[in-house]
Amino acid sequence: MSTTTLAEDSAAKAAAAMKPEERPKMRLRTKILLIFFSLLLMAILRTGFVFFIIGVLPSIVAYYTDVSKHRYTFKSIFACNLSGMLPFLGKMMMHGPSSSLLQEIMSRGTNWLIIYASAMLGWLLVQVCPMIAQIMIVGLHQTQVARMKRVQEKIEGEWGPEVAQFSYSADPNEVHY
Amino acid sequence: MARADISEEVKPVVMIEEQVDTGLGPLLSGYRANYTPGGDTKDELQGRFTLLPNRPLPQFDHAFAKGFEARDDFNHTRHIYAMVCDNKLPYRHQAITELTGFVNPFLVPLLGAGTVNCSHLGEARQVMFFELPTATRLSDLMKTQPRMHEHKVIDFVMNPVAKALLGMRDKKISHGNICPSTVYVGDNPMLGECATMPCGTMAHYLYEPIERLMCDPLGHGEANDKTDMYALGILAYELMYGLDKIKAIPRDDFIRRVLQQGAYTVFATNREFTDAFQDFFRGVLNDNPAERWGLDQLHQWINGKRFNMIAPQPPKDATRPFTFAGEEYFSRRLLAHSLHRNWREAAKEIRNSKIDRWCEAGLHRTELAERMERALRIAGDAASDKQVSEMMTRAICILDPNGPLRSRSLSLRPDAIGLVMADLLRNEDAELTQVLNFIESDIGVYWSEQSDANKNQDMSQAIWRLQKVRAQLKNPAFGFGLERVLYELNPSLPCQSALLKPYHVTTVVEALKTLDALAPSLGPDTSFIDRHIASFIAAKIDRSKPVKLHDLTSIPVLMENHELIVMRLLAEAQQRQKKLPLVGLCAWAAMRIEKMIDEIHNRVIRKRLKLQLKKLANTGVLADVMTAIVNRDIVERDHSGFTQAIALHEINFRKIELLNNPKMLEYKSKKMGGRMAMTISYTALVITGFITLSNMLGI
C-alpha cells in the first residue's frame, strides 16, 4: 500500500468517525413485513394487540431517537423489551383472545415493571457495553502501537533519523518514539 | 492529542553505528614514506653536485635565477657555480635536456640540472650546475675597453660564438640571449648559459630584431638562429662602435625609427663599415626574417666568403598614405604598431577608416583587402569589447604578419603565451583575460596563416598546443580550465599547488610520492580539493574528458564531489605507474572518504564500508580505496533501501497516529459496544423466547 493511500484511508476513517450519522430510511420490504406482522398479531391477539403496543413503547421511542446507521440502541432495547413481554404474550396466545386475561395482565403493576425494566436493561447494555469495548480496544491498540514503535526504532536505528523526514509534517522533533 | 501522548514516551534511538574505529588514524600517523619530498639531502644533486647557499654569486643573478658557488664532489679541482631558479615560471625544458652533459669547448657546460632541496630557501627548486667560465665576461671587459677592433671581434667573439651556436643547432636549440653579459672572452672564450632564463630576457632590447622587439619582455617566444644572428650583429656593432647613442633613444621611438627606416639604416647612418662588415650587417640587420642571415651564412662569412649584399631599403609598402591619428603611414608594420599603441582610438575609428580600401588601392593587395574586410566584419555596431579586441588583433596581424600578436595591453608571440600566462598568474594580473581571449579566438592559427615565415616546426607545435587547450579552457570541470591550460602550455612548470610548490614537483610520480610522504602531516583534515593538483595530474596523464562518477548518480552530493574527482585523477595516475604503492596517500584518502561514507544512509553498510577502509588503504592502491564509496551496487542498494525505509516509516507513523486518535477510539468503542449490547440483547431474547415456547408447549 502506498503511503498516500494509507494517509487518505486514515483521514477518511477519522472523518467518518466525526461525521454525524444520518437516519436510514425504512426499506419497503421492512415496511411490508411490519404491516404483515402487525396484522398477524392483531389477528392472534385481538385486543391484546393494544397491550403489545403499549408494552413496546420504549422500543418505539428508541427507534425514533436512535439516528445511528446501525441502530444498535434501538435493536438492543427492542430485543430486551421483547424479552420482557414474551412471557405475557405467550400466556395470551395459549389462552386465546380473552378480555379477562388481558385485564388481569394489564392491571398488575409488576407486569409493567417487568416489561419496562427489561427495556431499561437493554438501554443499560447500550450504555455499558461501549465502555467495556473501549477498555478492550485501548488494550489492543497499545499492543499494536508498541509493536510499530519497535519497528520504527529499528528503521531509524538502521537508516538514521533522516528516514523520518516525511513522517513529521511540521517539526521533525515534535514526535519521538 | 496523539502526538502529545507519544512525546511523553521520548526515548533516544540507538543507532547501529556512529563511532566506528577504522584504525586509519594510527595507520596514517605511524606511516613513514621511503621518499623524501624535494630530495633526501639538502643542497645536493644526484650525490655529486653541492650547492653552497652561503656563498652567493650576485654577478650571475638575473630575474629568473640566483647564482651561488657550488662544488663537484667527484672533481674538487673543477670550479662550478649553481643557478637556483624561480619556481613560478617554466624553464627552457628542451634546452636543459639537450645541454645537460653536452660538451662544446665554446659553450659554458651545463653539468647537471634537477630538483635540489635548498636549505637557504627551505624548499626545493630547479637548480642548474655550470662550469665556472675562466674567461672574462665581455660586459666586464667593455667597462675597461669600450671598443674593439673588427678583427678582434671576429676572432675573439664572433668565431667562438658561432661555433657554440653551431653546436647548439645540432641539438636543435638556439641561445636567445646573446649579449655582452653572456659572452666570455680571453684565453678560453665561451658563450654563456641560456637555460635559466627565457629567450630575449637577458639582453638589452636593442639585441632583438624588430618582430621580437615589439613584444613584451616575456612575450618573445623561442629564439632561432636568425634572431641569434641579429643579436650577434648588434653585439659586434656595440663592440666596434658602441650603442650609447642608440640606447639613449626611448624604446618606442627606436621601434618607430626601425619601422620607418629599417634596422640597418638606423644602425648604419653616419657609419662607414668595411666591405666585409657591410655584408655582415646588411645580412643580419634585415627586418625581413626570411631574408635575414642564419648561422650558415655567418659561418661562410667568417670563413671569408663575400656576399655583395644590397642594403635593405626603408620599408615603403603603399603608394598613397593611410592617415591615422593625424599621421600619414606608408608602412604596414608601422601602421600596425601605431594602431596597437593607440588602441582605444584605433578601435573606435578602424571600421570607418576604410582601411580595407587602402589595402586595395594603396598597397595594391586585393587579397589583403579581402582579409581586412572579413576581419572588420567580426565586430559590428553592437559588438562586445571582446569582439572589437579580436577584430583589432586580426587587423594588426594582417598589416604586420611577422609581428607579435597584439591586444590592448599585450604584445607577444604565440609560443610565448604559456610563459606570459604563468607570469600573469604569478602576479594575479587582470591582463590574463587578454591572453585567454587569444586562446579562445584561436588567433594563433590565424597568425600563422598570415605569413610563411611564421610556419616552422616549433611554432606549429606551439599553435597545435594552443588549439588543443581551447576546449580545455572552456571546460569548468576539475582538471580543466585555466590551470589545465597553464600546465599544457608549460610542460616544464612545476605544480603550483600550495601543497606541492615547496617540493618542486614536475612529474606525476613525484606528485604521487610527495603527496604520499606528506600524508601523515596533511591528513586527514586537508582536503584534496585543489585545482592545481587536478590540472597538473590531468595534463600529465593527458586526460581529455572530465572525470564523471557515474556510479554515484543516486547521490548527487558525491557525484559532483570535487575531492573524489581529484582522488580519481590521482588513482588514474597511480594506475599508469608500475608498482607504486602509496599507503600514506591511501590512508589519507580513506580518512577523507570515511567522512563521505556518511552520505550512505544504511548504518549497517556504512559500518561495513568503514571497517574495510583500513584493509583497502593497506594495499596502497588508491583505486581500491575509492571502491569503498564509488560502488554502484552499494550506492543503489542503499538508495532504494532508504526510499523504502522512508515509506515504511511514514506508513507506521500514520498507523500509530490513527491508533492513538481519540475520536477514532470513541468511534470504534461505540461501534463495538453497540454490537456487544445488541448481541447480548438478542441472546436474552432467544433464551426468553425458548423458555416461553417451552412453557406453551408444556415441555
Short mmCIF file of C-alpha atoms in Angstrom, two decimals, chain B residues 98-474:
data_model
loop_
_atom_site.label_atom_id
_atom_site.label_comp_id
_atom_site.label_asym_id
_atom_site.label_seq_id
_atom_site.Cartn_x
_atom_site.Cartn_y
_atom_site.Cartn_z
CA GLU B 98 69.76 18.84 -24.61
CA LEU B 99 72.55 20.82 -22.99
CA THR B 100 72.95 18.71 -19.84
CA GLY B 101 76.26 16.91 -20.30
CA PHE B 102 76.74 18.44 -23.75
CA VAL B 103 80.40 19.25 -24.29
CA ASN B 104 81.33 22.11 -26.58
CA PRO B 105 84.55 24.00 -25.94
CA PHE B 106 82.84 27.29 -26.75
CA LEU B 107 79.82 26.84 -24.57
CA VAL B 108 79.63 27.00 -20.78
CA PRO B 109 78.91 23.38 -19.92
CA LEU B 110 75.71 22.52 -18.10
CA LEU B 111 76.92 19.75 -15.82
CA GLY B 112 73.68 18.81 -14.18
CA ALA B 113 70.15 20.05 -13.58
CA GLY B 114 67.37 18.91 -11.37
CA THR B 115 65.43 19.40 -8.16
CA VAL B 116 67.54 20.38 -5.19
CA ASN B 117 66.33 20.82 -1.65
CA CYS B 118 67.68 24.29 -0.97
CA SER B 119 68.45 24.82 2.69
CA HIS B 120 68.58 28.60 2.45
CA LEU B 121 65.08 28.76 0.97
CA GLY B 122 63.56 25.92 2.95
CA GLU B 123 62.10 24.48 -0.24
CA ALA B 124 63.11 22.57 -3.33
CA ARG B 125 63.93 24.37 -6.55
CA GLN B 126 65.23 23.67 -10.00
CA VAL B 127 68.98 24.12 -9.76
CA MET B 128 71.44 24.01 -12.64
CA PHE B 129 75.14 23.46 -12.16
CA PHE B 130 77.51 25.04 -14.69
CA GLU B 131 81.25 25.08 -15.02
CA LEU B 132 82.57 28.44 -13.95
CA PRO B 133 84.00 30.23 -17.00
CA THR B 134 87.63 31.14 -16.57
CA ALA B 135 87.45 33.86 -19.19
CA THR B 136 86.35 37.43 -18.60
CA ARG B 137 82.79 38.38 -19.09
CA LEU B 138 82.53 40.65 -22.12
CA SER B 139 80.37 43.16 -20.28
CA ASP B 140 83.10 43.50 -17.65
CA LEU B 141 85.79 43.85 -20.31
CA MET B 142 83.76 46.56 -22.05
CA LYS B 143 83.99 48.68 -18.93
CA THR B 144 87.74 48.96 -19.40
CA GLN B 145 87.95 48.53 -23.17
CA PRO B 146 84.81 50.10 -24.65
CA ARG B 147 85.83 49.50 -28.28
CA MET B 148 87.33 46.53 -30.05
CA HIS B 149 88.93 46.18 -33.44
CA GLU B 150 86.87 44.27 -36.01
CA HIS B 151 89.47 41.52 -36.33
CA LYS B 152 89.39 41.00 -32.61
CA VAL B 153 85.61 40.99 -32.73
CA ILE B 154 85.69 38.24 -35.30
CA ASP B 155 88.40 36.19 -33.65
CA PHE B 156 87.55 36.57 -30.00
CA VAL B 157 83.81 36.95 -30.10
CA MET B 158 82.09 36.02 -33.32
CA ASN B 159 84.06 32.93 -34.13
CA PRO B 160 83.65 31.22 -30.75
CA VAL B 161 80.01 32.28 -30.52
CA ALA B 162 79.33 30.93 -33.99
CA LYS B 163 80.95 27.61 -33.07
CA ALA B 164 78.92 27.43 -29.89
CA LEU B 165 75.75 28.19 -31.84
CA LEU B 166 76.61 25.53 -34.42
CA GLY B 167 76.89 23.00 -31.60
CA MET B 168 73.58 24.13 -30.18
CA ARG B 169 71.94 23.95 -33.59
CA ASP B 170 72.93 20.29 -33.76
CA LYS B 171 70.89 19.88 -30.60
CA LYS B 172 68.02 21.80 -32.23
CA ILE B 173 68.16 24.66 -29.80
CA SER B 174 69.08 28.31 -30.03
CA HIS B 175 70.57 30.63 -27.46
CA GLY B 176 68.17 33.55 -27.42
CA ASN B 177 70.17 35.74 -25.05
CA ILE B 178 73.37 36.73 -26.83
CA CYS B 179 74.65 39.95 -25.30
CA PRO B 180 77.81 41.17 -23.56
CA SER B 181 76.68 39.57 -20.29
CA THR B 182 76.55 36.09 -21.79
CA VAL B 183 79.79 36.09 -23.72
CA TYR B 184 83.13 35.33 -22.11
CA VAL B 185 86.38 36.34 -23.82
CA GLY B 186 90.00 35.56 -23.09
CA ASP B 187 92.15 32.50 -23.41
CA ASN B 188 89.15 30.29 -23.24
CA PRO B 189 86.29 32.16 -24.95
CA MET B 190 82.81 30.82 -24.34
CA LEU B 191 79.17 31.56 -24.84
CA GLY B 192 77.38 31.70 -21.50
CA GLU B 193 74.42 29.63 -20.42
CA CYS B 194 70.95 30.24 -21.75
CA ALA B 195 68.93 27.60 -19.91
CA THR B 196 67.96 29.51 -16.79
CA MET B 197 66.13 32.33 -18.50
CA PRO B 198 63.50 32.67 -21.25
CA CYS B 199 64.73 33.88 -24.62
CA GLY B 200 65.10 37.60 -25.01
CA THR B 201 65.01 38.47 -21.34
CA MET B 202 68.70 38.97 -20.55
CA ALA B 203 69.83 41.26 -23.33
CA HIS B 204 69.04 44.90 -23.93
CA TYR B 205 66.07 45.33 -26.24
CA LEU B 206 68.35 46.59 -28.99
CA TYR B 207 69.56 42.99 -29.35
CA GLU B 208 66.14 41.86 -30.57
CA PRO B 209 65.04 42.09 -34.22
CA ILE B 210 62.03 44.24 -34.89
CA GLU B 211 59.45 41.43 -34.88
CA ARG B 212 60.60 40.48 -31.35
CA LEU B 213 61.42 43.99 -30.23
CA MET B 214 57.73 44.86 -30.30
CA CYS B 215 56.98 42.02 -27.89
CA ASP B 216 56.51 42.35 -24.15
CA PRO B 217 59.55 41.32 -22.08
CA LEU B 218 58.31 37.73 -21.64
CA GLY B 219 56.48 37.59 -24.94
CA HIS B 220 59.40 36.83 -27.26
CA GLY B 221 58.82 33.10 -27.51
CA GLU B 222 61.59 30.74 -28.56
CA ALA B 223 64.51 32.21 -30.44
CA ASN B 224 66.01 30.79 -33.63
CA ASP B 225 69.37 31.03 -35.37
CA LYS B 226 68.28 34.16 -37.25
CA THR B 227 67.38 36.04 -34.08
CA ASP B 228 70.69 34.88 -32.60
CA MET B 229 72.43 36.24 -35.71
CA TYR B 230 70.71 39.59 -35.27
CA ALA B 231 71.85 39.70 -31.64
CA LEU B 232 75.38 38.76 -32.67
CA GLY B 233 75.29 41.57 -35.23
CA ILE B 234 74.30 44.09 -32.58
CA LEU B 235 76.95 42.70 -30.25
CA ALA B 236 79.61 43.17 -32.94
CA TYR B 237 78.27 46.65 -33.60
CA GLU B 238 78.41 47.57 -29.92
CA LEU B 239 81.94 46.24 -29.59
CA MET B 240 83.13 48.22 -32.58
CA TYR B 241 81.13 51.41 -32.40
CA GLY B 242 79.22 51.43 -29.13
CA LEU B 243 75.49 51.68 -28.61
CA ASP B 244 75.36 54.58 -26.19
CA LYS B 245 73.69 56.98 -28.61
CA ILE B 246 71.11 54.46 -29.70
CA LYS B 247 70.47 53.30 -26.17
CA ALA B 248 69.64 56.89 -25.30
CA ILE B 249 66.67 56.76 -27.68
CA PRO B 250 63.44 55.83 -25.89
CA ARG B 251 62.28 52.33 -26.76
CA ASP B 252 59.10 53.35 -28.57
CA ASP B 253 60.95 55.98 -30.59
CA PHE B 254 63.55 53.41 -31.54
CA ILE B 255 60.84 50.98 -32.66
CA ARG B 256 59.23 53.68 -34.79
CA ARG B 257 62.58 54.54 -36.34
CA VAL B 258 63.28 50.93 -37.20
CA LEU B 259 59.79 50.54 -38.65
CA GLN B 260 60.16 53.74 -40.66
CA GLN B 261 63.76 53.38 -41.82
CA GLY B 262 64.69 49.76 -41.24
CA ALA B 263 67.14 48.42 -38.64
CA TYR B 264 70.12 48.55 -40.98
CA THR B 265 69.53 52.22 -41.82
CA VAL B 266 69.12 53.11 -38.15
CA PHE B 267 72.39 51.46 -37.22
CA ALA B 268 74.32 52.34 -40.37
CA THR B 269 73.50 56.04 -40.52
CA ASN B 270 76.69 58.05 -40.18
CA ARG B 271 78.72 54.86 -40.04
CA GLU B 272 81.15 53.53 -42.53
CA PHE B 273 81.61 49.81 -42.41
CA THR B 274 84.37 47.84 -44.03
CA ASP B 275 83.27 45.80 -47.03
CA ALA B 276 83.25 42.63 -45.01
CA PHE B 277 81.22 44.05 -42.17
CA GLN B 278 78.91 45.84 -44.57
CA ASP B 279 77.91 42.43 -45.91
CA PHE B 280 77.53 41.11 -42.42
CA PHE B 281 75.40 43.98 -41.12
CA ARG B 282 73.26 44.02 -44.26
CA GLY B 283 72.73 40.33 -43.83
CA VAL B 284 71.90 40.17 -40.16
CA LEU B 285 70.18 43.55 -39.65
CA ASN B 286 67.48 42.67 -42.15
CA ASP B 287 63.96 43.31 -40.94
CA ASN B 288 62.56 40.52 -43.04
CA PRO B 289 63.08 37.29 -41.07
CA ALA B 290 63.01 35.24 -44.26
CA GLU B 291 65.90 37.22 -45.76
CA ARG B 292 67.93 37.60 -42.59
CA TRP B 293 71.18 35.69 -42.33
CA GLY B 294 71.25 32.45 -40.48
CA LEU B 295 74.09 30.50 -38.94
CA ASP B 296 75.20 29.02 -42.26
CA GLN B 297 75.73 32.41 -43.89
CA LEU B 298 77.62 33.60 -40.81
CA HIS B 299 79.85 30.58 -40.91
CA GLN B 300 80.62 31.15 -44.59
CA TRP B 301 81.21 34.83 -43.96
CA ILE B 302 83.65 34.11 -41.11
CA ASN B 303 85.45 31.73 -43.44
CA GLY B 304 85.98 34.55 -45.89
CA LYS B 305 83.08 34.36 -48.31
CA ARG B 306 81.81 37.72 -49.51
CA PHE B 307 78.16 38.20 -50.49
CA ASN B 308 77.87 41.70 -52.05
CA MET B 309 74.68 42.30 -50.11
CA ILE B 310 72.31 45.05 -51.22
CA ALA B 311 71.41 47.46 -48.48
CA PRO B 312 67.92 46.77 -47.11
CA GLN B 313 65.60 49.54 -48.29
CA PRO B 314 63.49 51.57 -45.88
CA PRO B 315 60.05 49.99 -45.86
CA LYS B 316 57.50 51.80 -48.02
CA ASP B 317 54.66 49.46 -48.82
CA ALA B 318 51.98 51.88 -50.02
CA THR B 319 51.81 54.26 -52.94
CA ARG B 320 49.45 56.51 -51.03
CA PRO B 321 49.38 57.09 -47.30
CA PHE B 322 46.86 55.95 -44.75
CA THR B 323 46.01 58.67 -42.27
CA PHE B 324 45.52 57.68 -38.67
CA ALA B 325 45.59 59.92 -35.64
CA GLY B 326 46.77 62.82 -37.77
CA GLU B 327 49.77 60.96 -39.13
CA GLU B 328 50.33 59.53 -42.58
CA TYR B 329 51.54 55.95 -42.87
CA PHE B 330 53.18 54.29 -45.86
CA SER B 331 54.42 51.26 -43.93
CA ARG B 332 52.04 48.46 -42.95
CA ARG B 333 54.13 47.43 -39.98
CA LEU B 334 54.39 50.97 -38.64
CA LEU B 335 50.65 51.40 -39.05
CA ALA B 336 50.10 48.13 -37.17
CA HIS B 337 52.37 49.34 -34.40
CA SER B 338 50.61 52.67 -34.25
CA LEU B 339 47.19 51.00 -34.11
CA HIS B 340 48.41 48.94 -31.17
CA ARG B 341 49.88 51.91 -29.36
CA ASN B 342 46.67 53.91 -29.86
CA TRP B 343 44.34 51.01 -29.21
CA ARG B 344 41.29 52.92 -27.99
CA GLU B 345 41.27 55.43 -30.82
CA ALA B 346 42.00 52.72 -33.35
CA ALA B 347 39.18 50.53 -32.05
CA LYS B 348 36.76 53.43 -32.49
CA GLU B 349 37.93 54.55 -35.90
CA ILE B 350 39.14 51.47 -37.72
CA ARG B 351 35.74 50.36 -39.04
CA ASN B 352 35.05 53.76 -40.57
CA SER B 353 38.60 54.40 -41.70
CA LYS B 354 38.26 52.43 -44.96
CA ILE B 355 41.49 50.63 -44.17
CA ASP B 356 40.39 47.75 -46.41
CA ARG B 357 40.15 50.13 -49.34
CA TRP B 358 43.62 51.46 -48.50
CA CYS B 359 44.92 47.89 -48.63
CA GLU B 360 43.44 47.56 -52.10
CA ALA B 361 44.20 50.99 -53.53
CA GLY B 362 47.26 52.00 -51.51
CA LEU B 363 49.04 48.69 -51.06
CA HIS B 364 47.65 47.14 -54.28
CA ARG B 365 46.96 43.93 -52.37
CA THR B 366 43.45 42.76 -53.18
CA GLU B 367 43.69 39.60 -51.11
CA LEU B 368 44.88 41.70 -48.15
CA ALA B 369 41.86 43.97 -48.58
CA GLU B 370 39.53 41.00 -48.58
CA ARG B 371 41.11 39.62 -45.42
CA MET B 372 40.90 43.02 -43.78
CA GLU B 373 37.24 43.38 -44.76
CA ARG B 374 36.49 39.96 -43.21
CA ALA B 375 38.39 40.90 -40.06
CA LEU B 376 36.45 44.16 -39.70
CA ARG B 377 33.17 42.26 -40.02
CA ILE B 378 33.89 40.42 -36.75
CA ALA B 379 32.81 43.45 -34.77
CA GLY B 380 29.51 45.00 -35.81
CA ASP B 381 27.87 48.11 -34.40
CA ALA B 382 26.77 46.34 -31.22
CA ALA B 383 29.94 44.34 -30.77
CA SER B 384 31.31 43.46 -27.36
CA ASP B 385 34.74 44.57 -26.19
CA LYS B 386 35.98 41.05 -26.79
CA GLN B 387 34.81 41.10 -30.42
CA VAL B 388 36.33 44.53 -31.00
CA SER B 389 39.56 43.34 -29.47
CA GLU B 390 39.63 40.27 -31.70
CA MET B 391 38.93 42.41 -34.74
CA MET B 392 41.81 44.71 -33.84
CA THR B 393 44.18 41.81 -33.24
CA ARG B 394 43.32 40.31 -36.63
CA ALA B 395 43.62 43.65 -38.41
CA ILE B 396 47.06 44.19 -36.89
CA CYS B 397 48.04 40.64 -37.82
CA ILE B 398 47.09 41.34 -41.43
CA LEU B 399 49.11 44.55 -41.52
CA ASP B 400 52.15 43.06 -39.75
CA PRO B 401 52.09 39.29 -40.28
CA ASN B 402 55.57 38.77 -38.83
CA GLY B 403 54.94 40.89 -35.78
CA PRO B 404 53.63 39.64 -32.48
CA LEU B 405 50.02 39.05 -31.52
CA ARG B 406 48.71 42.24 -30.04
CA SER B 407 45.86 43.06 -27.73
CA ARG B 408 45.04 46.20 -25.77
CA SER B 409 47.97 45.92 -23.39
CA LEU B 410 49.82 42.80 -24.52
CA SER B 411 52.18 42.04 -27.34
CA LEU B 412 53.54 38.54 -27.63
CA ARG B 413 54.30 35.71 -29.98
CA PRO B 414 52.05 32.64 -29.92
CA ASP B 415 54.74 30.37 -28.49
CA ALA B 416 55.14 32.75 -25.55
CA ILE B 417 51.50 32.58 -24.48
CA GLY B 418 52.24 29.86 -21.91
CA LEU B 419 55.09 31.77 -20.31
CA VAL B 420 53.16 35.05 -20.25
CA MET B 421 50.18 33.26 -18.78
CA ALA B 422 52.33 31.79 -15.99
CA ASP B 423 53.76 35.23 -15.28
CA LEU B 424 50.34 36.90 -15.23
CA LEU B 425 49.01 34.17 -12.94
CA ARG B 426 52.02 34.62 -10.68
CA ASN B 427 51.20 38.31 -10.36
CA GLU B 428 47.42 37.73 -10.46
CA ASP B 429 47.26 40.25 -13.27
CA ALA B 430 44.00 41.34 -14.89
CA GLU B 431 45.64 41.15 -18.31
CA LEU B 432 45.26 37.41 -18.13
CA THR B 433 41.84 37.84 -19.75
CA GLN B 434 43.51 39.10 -22.91
CA VAL B 435 45.72 36.04 -23.08
CA LEU B 436 42.70 33.81 -22.60
CA ASN B 437 40.92 35.68 -25.38
CA PHE B 438 43.85 34.89 -27.69
CA ILE B 439 43.39 31.20 -26.93
CA GLU B 440 39.59 31.26 -27.19
CA SER B 441 39.61 33.06 -30.52
CA ASP B 442 42.19 30.65 -31.95
CA ILE B 443 44.20 33.62 -33.08
CA GLY B 444 47.41 31.60 -33.22
CA VAL B 445 46.23 29.72 -36.29
CA TYR B 446 45.15 32.97 -37.92
CA TRP B 447 48.56 34.50 -37.19
CA SER B 448 50.46 31.56 -38.65
CA GLU B 449 48.35 31.67 -41.82
CA GLN B 450 49.35 35.27 -42.50
CA SER B 451 52.98 34.55 -43.42
CA ASP B 452 55.16 31.63 -44.42
CA ALA B 453 57.83 32.97 -42.08
CA ASN B 454 55.52 32.15 -39.20
CA LYS B 455 55.42 28.50 -40.17
CA ASN B 456 58.15 26.40 -38.67
CA GLN B 457 58.17 23.17 -36.70
CA ASP B 458 58.42 24.72 -33.24
CA MET B 459 55.78 27.31 -33.98
CA SER B 460 53.44 24.71 -35.49
CA GLN B 461 53.77 22.66 -32.35
CA ALA B 462 53.03 25.71 -30.19
CA ILE B 463 49.96 26.54 -32.27
CA TRP B 464 48.78 22.91 -32.15
CA ARG B 465 49.01 23.12 -28.35
CA LEU B 466 47.00 26.34 -28.33
CA GLN B 467 44.30 24.67 -30.41
CA LYS B 468 44.29 21.67 -28.08
CA VAL B 469 43.81 23.76 -24.95
CA ARG B 470 40.96 25.78 -26.41
CA ALA B 471 38.35 23.21 -25.45
CA GLN B 472 40.04 22.61 -22.12
CA LEU B 473 39.92 26.29 -21.25
CA LYS B 474 36.15 26.43 -21.65
#
